[in-house]
C-alpha cells in the first residue's frame, strides 16, 4: 500500500485541523441535529483516520479501501459517542476506527477459518458465558469437560477466531488519557516487594566472608558439587559443607 496524498478523492494534505474547542462545539451541534456541523466534524477528524491508516502501509492493501474502512469506524464512533462519557472523542474513536480497519483486512484475508471451527468456537463462548453466569471459573479444563471435548480443541478453536493485537493498540479509558495494552502489563518479577527482597539479599551476602561468598557462588551460580569446590578452594568437603550451611543461616537471619 503506497503512501498517497489523494485517498478516496480526498486531498489528505489539505485536511483541516480542528482545535479541541472547535471539536467540542461541533460535537454538541451535531448531537443537536446540525447536519452541517456533522459534515464539518467528519472532515475535521479525517486526519485521525489517516494517522491510523498509516500503521497499515505494509499490509499491501488498497489505501483507498483501508481509508474508507477507517472513515466508517469514525462515523460509527460519532454516532455512538455520548457527551456524558467524560472522555476525549479521539480516545473513544481510535479503537472503533482500528476495529473497522482490522475487520476489513481480516475479511479480505485469503486465510479462512472453517465453518466447523467457528461453530465450535461459538459453542465454547456460550458454555463459558453459562459458567460465568453460575459464578464458576471458566477455565479451559472446565469448558472442555462441559463440552466433552479435548482441551486442545478448545484452545485451537478460540485461537482461530482471535485477532492478533499490538501491545501498542489504544484501549478505552474513562479518564481521557490514552492507554495502550502494554500499559496494562505487570511484571511480578519487578514488583516493589521483589525489588526490596533483592536489595536485602544483596546486603546479607555482602556481610559474609570472602570465602563464604566464593563457596556460595561456586555452589549455586556455577552449580558445582561440594567435592569439586573443596578441590578448587583447597579445603575438605566437610569444611565446605559447614561453611555453606553457616552462610545460608546468616543470610536467612539477616533478611528475615
Coordinates of N, CA and C in Angstrom, one line a residue:
X1 N 0.9 -1.2 0.0 CA 0.0 0.0 0.0 C 0.9 1.2 0.0
X2 N 0.9 2.0 -1.1 CA 1.8 3.1 -1.2 C 1.2 4.3 -0.5
X3 N 2.0 5.2 0.0 CA 1.6 6.4 0.6 C 1.0 7.3 -0.5
X4 N -0.1 7.9 -0.2 CA -0.8 8.7 -1.2 C -1.2 10.0 -0.6
X5 N -1.3 11.1 -1.4 CA -1.8 12.4 -0.9 C -3.3 12.4 -1.1
X6 N -3.8 11.9 -2.2 CA -5.2 11.8 -2.5 C -5.7 10.4 -2.3
X7 N -6.6 10.2 -1.3 CA -7.2 8.9 -1.0 C -8.7 9.0 -1.0
X8 N -9.3 8.2 -1.8 CA -10.8 8.2 -2.0 C -11.3 9.6 -2.4
X9 N -10.4 10.2 -3.3 CA -10.8 11.5 -3.8 C -10.6 12.7 -2.8
X10 N -10.0 12.3 -1.6 CA -9.8 13.3 -0.6 C -8.4 13.8 -0.6
X11 N -8.1 15.1 -0.7 CA -6.8 15.6 -0.6 C -6.4 15.6 0.8
X12 N -5.7 14.6 1.3 CA -5.3 14.5 2.7 C -4.4 15.6 3.2
X13 N -3.6 16.1 2.2 CA -2.7 17.2 2.6 C -3.4 18.5 3.0
X14 N -4.6 18.6 2.5 CA -5.4 19.8 2.7 C -6.5 19.6 3.8
X15 N -6.5 18.5 4.5 CA -7.5 18.3 5.5 C -7.4 19.4 6.6
X16 N -8.5 19.9 7.1 CA -8.4 21.0 8.1 C -8.0 20.4 9.5
X17 N -7.5 21.3 10.3 CA -7.1 20.9 11.7 C -8.1 21.6 12.6
X18 N -8.7 20.9 13.4 CA -9.7 21.5 14.4 C -9.1 21.5 15.8
X19 N -9.3 22.6 16.5 CA -8.8 22.7 17.9 C -9.8 21.8 18.8
X20 N -9.3 21.6 20.0 CA -10.2 20.8 20.9 C -11.5 21.5 21.2
X21 N -11.4 22.9 21.2 CA -12.6 23.6 21.5 C -13.6 23.6 20.3
X22 N -13.0 23.6 19.1 CA -13.9 23.5 17.9 C -14.5 22.1 17.8
X23 N -13.7 21.1 18.1 CA -14.2 19.7 18.1 C -15.4 19.6 19.0
X24 N -15.2 20.1 20.2 CA -16.3 20.0 21.3 C -17.6 20.8 20.8
X25 N -17.4 21.9 20.3 CA -18.5 22.7 19.9 C -19.3 22.0 18.7
X26 N -18.5 21.5 17.7 CA -19.1 20.8 16.6 C -19.9 19.6 17.1
X27 N -19.3 18.9 18.0 CA -19.9 17.6 18.6 C -21.3 18.0 19.2
X28 N -21.3 19.1 20.0 CA -22.6 19.5 20.6 C -23.6 19.8 19.6
X29 N -23.2 20.5 18.5 CA -24.1 20.9 17.5 C -24.6 19.7 16.7
X30 N -23.7 18.8 16.3 CA -24.2 17.6 15.5 C -25.1 16.7 16.4
X31 N -24.9 16.6 17.7 CA -25.7 15.8 18.5 C -27.1 16.5 18.7
X32 N -27.1 17.8 18.4 CA -28.4 18.5 18.4 C -29.1 18.4 17.1
X33 N -28.5 17.8 16.1 CA -29.1 17.5 14.8 C -28.6 18.4 13.7
X34 N -27.6 19.2 13.9 CA -27.0 20.1 12.9 C -26.2 19.2 11.9
X35 N -26.7 19.0 10.7 CA -26.1 18.2 9.7 C -24.8 18.9 9.1
X36 N -24.8 20.2 9.1 CA -23.7 20.9 8.6 C -22.5 20.7 9.5
X37 N -22.8 20.8 10.8 CA -21.8 20.6 11.9 C -21.2 19.1 11.8
X38 N -22.1 18.2 11.5 CA -21.7 16.8 11.4 C -20.7 16.6 10.3
X39 N -21.0 17.1 9.1 CA -20.1 17.0 7.9 C -18.8 17.7 8.2
X40 N -18.8 18.8 8.9 CA -17.6 19.5 9.2 C -16.8 18.7 10.2
X41 N -17.5 18.1 11.1 CA -16.8 17.3 12.2 C -16.1 16.1 11.6
X42 N -16.8 15.4 10.6 CA -16.2 14.2 10.0 C -15.0 14.6 9.2
X43 N -15.1 15.6 8.4 CA -13.9 16.1 7.6 C -12.8 16.5 8.5
X44 N -13.1 17.2 9.6 CA -12.1 17.7 10.5 C -11.4 16.6 11.3
X45 N -12.0 15.4 11.3 CA -11.4 14.3 12.1 C -10.8 13.2 11.2
X46 N -10.8 13.5 9.9 CA -10.2 12.5 8.9 C -8.7 12.4 9.1
X47 N -8.1 13.4 9.7 CA -6.6 13.3 10.0 C -6.4 12.2 11.0
X48 N -7.3 12.0 11.9 CA -7.2 11.0 12.9 C -7.2 9.6 12.2
X49 N -8.1 9.5 11.2 CA -8.2 8.2 10.4 C -6.9 8.0 9.7
X50 N -6.4 9.1 9.0 CA -5.2 9.0 8.2 C -4.0 8.5 9.1
X51 N -3.9 9.1 10.3 CA -2.8 8.7 11.2 C -2.8 7.2 11.5
X52 N -4.0 6.7 11.6 CA -4.2 5.2 11.9 C -4.0 4.4 10.7
X53 N -4.4 4.9 9.6 CA -4.3 4.1 8.3 C -2.8 3.9 8.0
X54 N -1.9 4.9 8.4 CA -0.5 4.8 8.1 C 0.1 3.6 8.8
X55 N -0.5 3.1 9.9 CA 0.0 1.9 10.5 C 0.0 0.6 9.6
X56 N -0.9 0.7 8.6 CA -1.1 -0.5 7.8 C -0.6 -0.4 6.4
X57 N 0.4 0.5 6.2 CA 1.0 0.7 4.9 C 1.7 -0.6 4.5
X58 N 2.2 -1.4 5.4 CA 2.9 -2.7 5.0 C 2.0 -3.8 4.7
X59 N 0.7 -3.6 4.8 CA -0.3 -4.7 4.7 C -0.6 -5.1 3.2
X60 N 0.0 -4.2 2.3 CA -0.3 -4.4 0.8 C -1.7 -4.4 0.5
X61 N -2.5 -3.6 1.2 CA -3.9 -3.5 0.9 C -4.1 -2.2 0.2
X62 N -5.3 -2.0 -0.4 CA -5.6 -0.8 -1.2 C -5.8 0.3 -0.2
X63 N -5.0 1.4 -0.4 CA -5.1 2.6 0.5 C -6.5 3.2 0.6
X64 N -7.1 3.3 -0.6 CA -8.5 3.8 -0.6 C -9.4 3.0 0.2
X65 N -9.4 1.7 0.1 CA -10.3 0.8 0.8 C -10.0 0.9 2.3
X66 N -8.8 0.9 2.7 CA -8.4 1.0 4.1 C -8.9 2.3 4.7
X67 N -8.7 3.4 4.0 CA -9.1 4.7 4.5 C -10.6 4.8 4.6
X68 N -11.3 4.2 3.6 CA -12.7 4.2 3.6 C -13.2 3.4 4.9
X69 N -12.6 2.2 5.1 CA -13.0 1.4 6.3 C -12.8 2.2 7.6
X70 N -11.7 3.0 7.6 CA -11.4 3.8 8.8 C -12.4 4.9 9.0
X71 N -12.9 5.5 7.9 CA -13.9 6.5 7.9 C -15.3 5.9 8.4
X72 N -15.5 4.7 8.1 CA -16.7 4.0 8.6 C -16.6 3.9 10.1
X73 N -15.5 3.5 10.6 CA -15.3 3.5 12.0 C -15.4 4.8 12.7
X74 N -14.9 5.9 12.0 CA -15.1 7.3 12.5 C -16.5 7.6 12.6
X75 N -17.3 7.3 11.6 CA -18.7 7.7 11.6 C -19.5 6.9 12.7
X76 N -19.1 5.6 12.9 CA -19.7 4.8 14.0 C -19.4 5.4 15.3
X77 N -18.2 5.9 15.5 CA -17.7 6.5 16.7 C -18.5 7.8 17.0
X78 N -18.8 8.6 15.9 CA -19.5 9.8 16.1 C -21.0 9.5 16.5
X79 N -21.6 8.5 15.8 CA -23.0 8.1 16.1 C -23.1 7.6 17.5
X80 N -22.1 6.9 18.1 CA -22.3 6.2 19.4 C -21.7 7.0 20.5
X81 N -21.0 8.1 20.2 CA -20.3 8.9 21.2 C -21.4 9.6 22.1
X82 N -21.1 9.7 23.4 CA -22.0 10.3 24.3 C -21.2 11.4 25.0
X83 N -21.7 12.6 25.0 CA -21.0 13.7 25.7 C -20.8 13.5 27.2
X84 N -21.7 12.6 27.7 CA -21.6 12.3 29.2 C -20.4 11.3 29.5
X85 N -19.7 10.8 28.4 CA -18.7 9.9 28.7 C -17.5 10.5 29.5
X86 N -17.4 11.8 29.4 CA -16.3 12.5 30.1 C -14.9 12.0 29.6
X87 N -14.8 11.8 28.3 CA -13.6 11.3 27.6 C -13.4 12.1 26.3
X88 N -12.2 12.3 25.9 CA -12.0 12.9 24.6 C -12.5 12.1 23.5
X89 N -13.0 12.7 22.4 CA -13.6 11.9 21.3 C -12.5 11.0 20.7
X90 N -11.3 11.5 20.5 CA -10.2 10.8 19.9 C -9.9 9.5 20.7
X91 N -10.0 9.6 22.0 CA -9.7 8.4 22.8 C -10.8 7.4 22.6
X92 N -12.0 7.8 22.5 CA -13.1 6.9 22.2 C -13.1 6.3 20.8
X93 N -12.7 7.2 19.8 CA -12.9 6.8 18.4 C -11.8 5.9 17.9
X94 N -10.5 6.1 18.4 CA -9.4 5.3 17.9 C -9.7 3.8 17.9
X95 N -10.1 3.2 19.0 CA -10.4 1.7 19.0 C -11.4 1.3 17.9
X96 N -12.5 2.2 17.7 CA -13.5 1.8 16.7 C -13.0 1.9 15.3
X97 N -12.1 2.9 15.1 CA -11.6 3.1 13.7 C -10.6 1.9 13.4
X98 N -9.8 1.6 14.4 CA -8.9 0.4 14.2 C -9.7 -0.9 14.0
X99 N -10.8 -1.0 14.8 CA -11.6 -2.2 14.6 C -12.1 -2.4 13.2
X100 N -12.6 -1.3 12.6 CA -13.2 -1.4 11.3 C -12.1 -1.7 10.3
X101 N -10.9 -1.1 10.4 CA -9.8 -1.4 9.5 C -9.3 -2.8 9.6
X102 N -9.2 -3.3 10.8 CA -8.8 -4.7 11.0 C -9.9 -5.7 10.5
X103 N -11.1 -5.3 10.7 CA -12.2 -6.1 10.2 C -12.1 -6.2 8.6
X104 N -11.9 -5.1 8.0 CA -11.7 -5.1 6.6 C -10.6 -6.0 6.1
X105 N -9.4 -5.8 6.8 CA -8.2 -6.6 6.4 C -8.5 -8.1 6.7
X106 N -9.2 -8.4 7.8 CA -9.4 -9.8 8.1 C -10.3 -10.4 7.1
X107 N -11.4 -9.7 6.8 CA -12.4 -10.3 5.9 C -11.8 -10.4 4.5
X108 N -10.8 -9.6 4.2 CA -10.2 -9.7 2.8 C -9.0 -10.6 2.8
X109 N -8.7 -11.3 3.9 CA -7.6 -12.2 4.0 C -7.9 -13.5 3.3
X110 N -7.0 -14.0 2.6 CA -7.2 -15.3 1.9 C -7.3 -16.5 2.9
X111 N -6.8 -16.3 4.1 CA -6.8 -17.4 5.1 C -8.1 -17.4 5.8
X112 N -8.9 -18.4 5.6 CA -10.3 -18.5 6.1 C -10.3 -19.6 7.2
X113 N -11.1 -19.3 8.2 CA -11.3 -20.3 9.3 C -12.5 -21.1 8.9
X114 N -12.4 -22.4 8.9 CA -13.6 -23.3 8.5 C -14.8 -23.0 9.3
X115 N -15.9 -23.3 8.8 CA -17.2 -23.1 9.4 C -17.3 -24.0 10.7
X116 N -16.8 -25.2 10.6 CA -16.9 -26.1 11.8 C -16.1 -25.6 13.0
X117 N -15.0 -25.0 12.7 CA -14.1 -24.5 13.8 C -14.8 -23.3 14.4
X118 N -15.4 -22.4 13.5 CA -16.1 -21.3 14.0 C -17.3 -21.7 14.9
X119 N -18.0 -22.7 14.4 CA -19.2 -23.2 15.2 C -18.7 -23.7 16.6
X120 N -17.6 -24.4 16.6 CA -17.1 -24.9 17.8 C -16.7 -23.8 18.8
X121 N -16.1 -22.7 18.2 CA -15.7 -21.6 19.0 C -16.9 -20.9 19.6
X122 N -17.9 -20.7 18.8 CA -19.1 -20.0 19.3 C -19.8 -20.8 20.4
X123 N -19.8 -22.2 20.3 CA -20.3 -23.0 21.4 C -19.5 -22.9 22.6
X124 N -18.2 -22.8 22.4 CA -17.3 -22.6 23.6 C -17.6 -21.3 24.3
X125 N -17.8 -20.2 23.5 CA -18.2 -18.9 24.1 C -19.5 -19.0 24.9
X126 N -20.4 -19.7 24.3 CA -21.7 -19.9 25.0 C -21.6 -20.7 26.3
X127 N -20.8 -21.7 26.3 CA -20.5 -22.5 27.5 C -19.8 -21.6 28.5
X128 N -18.8 -20.9 28.1 CA -18.1 -20.0 29.0 C -19.0 -19.0 29.7
X129 N -19.9 -18.4 28.9 CA -20.9 -17.5 29.4 C -21.8 -18.1 30.4
X130 N -22.2 -19.4 30.2 CA -23.0 -20.1 31.1 C -22.3 -20.3 32.4
X131 N -21.0 -20.7 32.4 CA -20.2 -21.0 33.6 C -20.1 -19.7 34.4
X132 N -19.8 -18.6 33.7 CA -19.7 -17.3 34.4 C -20.9 -16.9 35.0
X133 N -22.1 -17.1 34.4 CA -23.4 -16.8 35.0 C -23.6 -17.5 36.3
X134 N -23.0 -18.8 36.3 CA -23.2 -19.6 37.5 C -22.1 -19.3 38.5
X135 N -21.3 -18.3 38.3 CA -20.2 -17.9 39.2 C -19.1 -19.0 39.3
X136 N -19.0 -19.8 38.2 CA -17.9 -20.8 38.1 C -16.8 -20.3 37.3
X137 N -15.6 -20.8 37.6 CA -14.4 -20.4 36.9 C -14.4 -21.0 35.5
X138 N -14.4 -20.2 34.5 CA -14.4 -20.7 33.1 C -13.0 -21.0 32.6
X139 N -12.4 -22.0 33.1 CA -11.1 -22.4 32.6 C -11.2 -23.3 31.4
X140 N -10.1 -23.5 30.7 CA -10.1 -24.3 29.5 C -10.5 -25.7 29.9
X141 N -9.9 -26.2 31.0 CA -10.3 -27.6 31.5 C -11.8 -27.7 31.8
X142 N -12.3 -26.7 32.4 CA -13.8 -26.7 32.8 C -14.6 -26.7 31.5
X143 N -14.3 -25.9 30.6 CA -15.1 -25.8 29.3 C -15.0 -27.1 28.6
X144 N -13.8 -27.6 28.5 CA -13.6 -28.9 27.7 C -14.4 -30.0 28.4
X145 N -14.4 -30.0 29.7 CA -15.2 -31.1 30.4 C -16.7 -30.9 30.1
X146 N -17.1 -29.7 30.2 CA -18.6 -29.3 29.9 C -19.0 -29.8 28.5
X147 N -18.1 -29.6 27.5 CA -18.4 -29.9 26.2 C -18.1 -31.3 25.8
X148 N -17.3 -32.0 26.7 CA -16.8 -33.3 26.4 C -16.0 -33.4 25.2
X149 N -15.0 -32.5 25.1 CA -14.1 -32.4 24.0 C -12.7 -32.3 24.6
X150 N -11.6 -32.5 23.8 CA -10.3 -32.4 24.3 C -9.9 -30.9 24.5
X151 N -9.1 -30.7 25.5 CA -8.7 -29.3 25.8 C -8.0 -28.6 24.6
X152 N -7.3 -29.4 23.8 CA -6.6 -28.8 22.7 C -7.6 -28.2 21.7
X153 N -8.8 -28.9 21.6 CA -9.8 -28.4 20.6 C -10.3 -27.0 21.1
X154 N -10.5 -26.9 22.4 CA -11.0 -25.6 22.9 C -10.0 -24.5 22.6
X155 N -8.7 -24.8 22.9 CA -7.6 -23.8 22.6 C -7.5 -23.4 21.2
X156 N -7.6 -24.5 20.3 CA -7.4 -24.3 18.9 C -8.6 -23.4 18.3
X157 N -9.8 -23.7 18.7 CA -11.0 -23.0 18.2 C -10.9 -21.5 18.6
X158 N -10.6 -21.3 19.9 CA -10.5 -19.9 20.4 C -9.4 -19.1 19.7
X159 N -8.3 -19.8 19.4 CA -7.2 -19.1 18.7 C -7.6 -18.7 17.3
X160 N -8.4 -19.6 16.7 CA -8.8 -19.4 15.3 C -9.6 -18.2 15.1
X161 N -10.4 -17.8 16.1 CA -11.3 -16.6 15.9 C -10.7 -15.4 16.6
X162 N -9.6 -15.5 17.1 CA -9.0 -14.4 17.8 C -8.1 -13.6 16.8
X163 N -8.3 -12.3 16.9 CA -7.5 -11.4 16.1 C -6.2 -11.0 16.8
X164 N -5.1 -11.0 16.2 CA -3.8 -10.6 16.8 C -3.9 -9.1 17.1
X165 N -3.4 -8.6 18.2 CA -3.4 -7.2 18.5 C -2.0 -6.8 18.9
X166 N -1.8 -5.5 18.7 CA -0.5 -4.9 19.0 C -0.5 -4.5 20.5
X167 N 0.6 -4.6 21.1 CA 0.8 -4.1 22.5 C 0.6 -2.6 22.6
X168 N 0.7 -2.0 21.5 CA 0.6 -0.5 21.5 C -0.8 0.0 20.9
X169 N -1.7 -1.0 20.8 CA -3.1 -0.6 20.5 C -3.7 0.2 21.6
X170 N -4.4 1.3 21.4 CA -5.1 2.0 22.5 C -6.3 1.3 23.0
X171 N -6.5 1.5 24.3 CA -7.7 0.9 24.9 C -8.5 2.0 25.5
X172 N -9.8 1.8 25.7 CA -10.7 2.8 26.2 C -10.4 3.1 27.7
X173 N -10.4 4.4 28.0 CA -10.1 4.9 29.3 C -11.0 6.1 29.7
X174 N -11.7 6.0 30.8 CA -12.7 7.0 31.1 C -12.0 8.3 31.5
X175 N -10.7 8.3 31.9 CA -10.1 9.5 32.4 C -9.7 10.4 31.3
X176 N -9.8 9.9 30.0 CA -9.5 10.8 28.9 C -8.1 10.6 28.4
X177 N -7.2 9.9 29.2 CA -5.9 9.7 28.8 C -5.8 8.4 28.0
X178 N -5.0 8.4 26.9 CA -4.9 7.2 26.1 C -4.0 6.2 26.7
X179 N -4.5 5.0 26.9 CA -3.7 3.9 27.5 C -3.5 2.8 26.4
X180 N -2.4 2.1 26.4 CA -2.2 1.0 25.5 C -2.1 -0.3 26.2
X181 N -2.2 -1.4 25.5 CA -2.2 -2.7 26.1 C -1.0 -2.9 27.0
X182 N 0.2 -2.4 26.4 CA 1.4 -2.6 27.2 C 1.4 -1.9 28.5
X183 N 0.6 -0.8 28.6 CA 0.5 -0.1 29.9 C -0.2 -1.0 31.0
X184 N -1.0 -2.0 30.5 CA -1.7 -2.9 31.4 C -0.9 -4.1 31.9
X185 N 0.2 -4.3 31.3 CA 1.0 -5.5 31.6 C 1.7 -5.2 32.9
X186 N 1.9 -6.3 33.7 CA 2.5 -6.2 35.0 C 3.5 -7.3 35.2
X187 N 4.8 -7.0 35.4 CA 5.8 -8.0 35.6 C 6.0 -8.2 37.1
X188 N 5.5 -9.3 37.6 CA 5.7 -9.6 39.1 C 7.1 -9.7 39.5
X189 N 8.0 -10.0 38.6 CA 9.4 -10.1 39.0 C 10.0 -8.8 39.3
X190 N 9.3 -7.7 38.9 CA 9.9 -6.4 39.1 C 9.0 -5.6 40.1
X191 N 8.2 -6.3 40.9 CA 7.4 -5.6 41.9 C 8.3 -5.0 43.0
X192 N 7.7 -4.0 43.7 CA 8.4 -3.4 44.8 C 8.9 -4.4 45.8
X193 N 8.0 -5.4 46.1 CA 8.3 -6.4 47.1 C 9.5 -7.2 46.7
X194 N 9.5 -7.6 45.4 CA 10.7 -8.4 44.9 C 11.9 -7.6 44.9
X195 N 11.8 -6.4 44.5 CA 13.0 -5.5 44.5 C 13.6 -5.3 45.8
X196 N 12.7 -5.1 46.9 CA 13.2 -4.9 48.2 C 13.9 -6.2 48.7
X197 N 13.3 -7.3 48.4 CA 13.9 -8.6 48.8 C 15.3 -8.8 48.2
X198 N 15.5 -8.4 46.9 CA 16.8 -8.5 46.3 C 17.8 -7.6 46.9
X199 N 17.4 -6.4 47.3 CA 18.3 -5.5 48.0 C 18.7 -6.1 49.3
X200 N 17.8 -6.6 50.1 CA 18.1 -7.2 51.4 C 19.0 -8.4 51.2
X201 N 18.8 -9.2 50.2 CA 19.6 -10.4 49.9 C 21.0 -10.0 49.6
X202 N 21.1 -8.9 48.7 CA 22.5 -8.5 48.4 C 23.3 -8.0 49.6
X203 N 22.6 -7.2 50.5 CA 23.2 -6.7 51.7 C 23.6 -7.9 52.6
X204 N 22.8 -8.9 52.7 CA 23.1 -10.0 53.5 C 24.3 -10.8 53.0
X205 N 24.4 -10.9 51.7 CA 25.5 -11.6 51.1 C 26.8 -10.9 51.3
X206 N 26.7 -9.5 51.2 CA 27.9 -8.7 51.4 C 28.5 -8.8 52.8
X207 N 27.7 -9.2 53.8 CA 28.1 -9.4 55.2 C 28.9 -10.7 55.4
X208 N 28.9 -11.6 54.4 CA 29.6 -12.8 54.6 C 31.1 -12.6 54.3
X209 N 31.9 -13.6 54.7 CA 33.3 -13.5 54.5 C 33.6 -13.8 53.0
X210 N 34.7 -13.4 52.5 CA 35.1 -13.6 51.1 C 35.0 -15.1 50.8
X211 N 35.5 -16.0 51.7 CA 35.4 -17.4 51.4 C 34.0 -17.9 51.3
X212 N 33.1 -17.5 52.2 CA 31.7 -17.9 52.2 C 31.0 -17.5 50.9
X213 N 31.3 -16.2 50.5 CA 30.7 -15.7 49.3 C 31.2 -16.5 48.1
X214 N 32.5 -16.9 48.1 CA 33.0 -17.7 46.9 C 32.4 -19.1 46.9
X215 N 32.2 -19.7 48.1 CA 31.6 -21.0 48.1 C 30.2 -21.0 47.6
X216 N 29.4 -20.0 48.0 CA 28.0 -19.9 47.5 C 28.0 -19.6 46.0
X217 N 28.9 -18.8 45.5 CA 29.0 -18.5 44.1 C 29.2 -19.8 43.3
X218 N 30.2 -20.6 43.8 CA 30.6 -21.8 43.1 C 29.4 -22.8 43.2
X219 N 28.8 -22.8 44.3 CA 27.7 -23.9 44.6 C 26.4 -23.6 43.9
X220 N 26.0 -22.3 43.9 CA 24.6 -22.0 43.4 C 24.6 -21.3 42.1
X221 N 25.7 -20.6 41.7 CA 25.8 -19.9 40.5 C 26.4 -20.8 39.4
X222 N 27.5 -21.4 39.8 CA 28.2 -22.3 38.8 C 27.7 -23.8 38.9
X223 N 27.0 -24.1 39.9 CA 26.4 -25.4 40.1 C 27.4 -26.5 40.4
X224 N 28.5 -26.2 41.1 CA 29.5 -27.2 41.4 C 29.1 -28.0 42.7
X225 N 29.6 -29.2 42.8 CA 29.4 -30.0 44.0 C 30.3 -29.6 45.1
X226 N 30.0 -30.0 46.3 CA 30.9 -29.7 47.4 C 32.3 -30.3 47.2
X227 N 32.3 -31.5 46.6 CA 33.6 -32.1 46.4 C 34.4 -31.3 45.4
X228 N 33.8 -30.8 44.3 CA 34.5 -30.0 43.3 C 35.0 -28.7 44.0
X229 N 34.1 -28.1 44.8 CA 34.5 -26.9 45.5 C 35.7 -27.1 46.4
X230 N 35.7 -28.2 47.2 CA 36.8 -28.4 48.1 C 38.1 -28.5 47.4
X231 N 38.1 -29.1 46.2 CA 39.3 -29.3 45.4 C 39.8 -27.9 44.9
X232 N 38.8 -27.1 44.6 CA 39.2 -25.7 44.0 C 39.6 -24.8 45.1
X233 N 38.9 -24.8 46.2 CA 39.2 -23.9 47.3 C 40.4 -24.3 48.1
X234 N 40.6 -25.6 48.2 CA 41.7 -26.2 49.0 C 41.4 -26.5 50.4
X235 N 40.1 -26.9 50.6 CA 39.7 -27.3 52.0 C 38.9 -28.6 51.8
X236 N 38.6 -29.2 52.9 CA 37.9 -30.5 52.9 C 36.5 -30.3 52.5
X237 N 35.8 -31.4 52.1 CA 34.4 -31.3 51.7 C 33.6 -31.0 52.9
X238 N 34.0 -31.5 54.1 CA 33.3 -31.3 55.3 C 33.3 -29.8 55.7
X239 N 34.4 -29.1 55.5 CA 34.5 -27.7 55.7 C 33.7 -26.9 54.8
X240 N 33.6 -27.3 53.5 CA 32.8 -26.7 52.5 C 31.3 -26.7 53.0
X241 N 30.9 -27.9 53.4 CA 29.5 -28.1 53.8 C 29.2 -27.2 55.0
X242 N 30.2 -27.2 56.0 CA 29.9 -26.4 57.2 C 29.8 -24.9 56.9
X243 N 30.8 -24.4 56.0 CA 30.7 -23.0 55.6 C 29.5 -22.6 54.8
X244 N 29.0 -23.6 54.0 CA 27.8 -23.3 53.2 C 26.6 -23.2 54.1
X245 N 26.5 -24.1 55.1 CA 25.3 -24.1 56.0 C 25.4 -22.8 56.8
X246 N 26.6 -22.5 57.3 CA 26.7 -21.3 58.1 C 26.3 -20.0 57.4
X247 N 26.8 -19.9 56.1 CA 26.5 -18.8 55.3 C 25.0 -18.6 55.0
X248 N 24.3 -19.7 54.7 CA 22.9 -19.7 54.4 C 22.1 -19.3 55.7
X249 N 22.5 -19.8 56.9 CA 21.9 -19.4 58.1 C 22.0 -17.9 58.4
X250 N 23.2 -17.4 58.1 CA 23.4 -15.9 58.3 C 22.6 -15.1 57.3
X251 N 22.5 -15.5 56.1 CA 21.6 -14.8 55.1 C 20.2 -14.8 55.6
X252 N 19.7 -16.0 56.0 CA 18.3 -16.1 56.4 C 18.0 -15.2 57.6
X253 N 19.0 -15.2 58.5 CA 18.8 -14.3 59.7 C 18.8 -12.9 59.4
X254 N 19.6 -12.5 58.4 CA 19.7 -11.0 58.1 C 18.6 -10.5 57.3
X255 N 17.8 -11.4 56.5 CA 16.7 -10.9 55.7 C 15.4 -11.2 56.3
X256 N 15.3 -11.9 57.4 CA 14.0 -12.3 58.0 C 13.5 -11.1 58.9

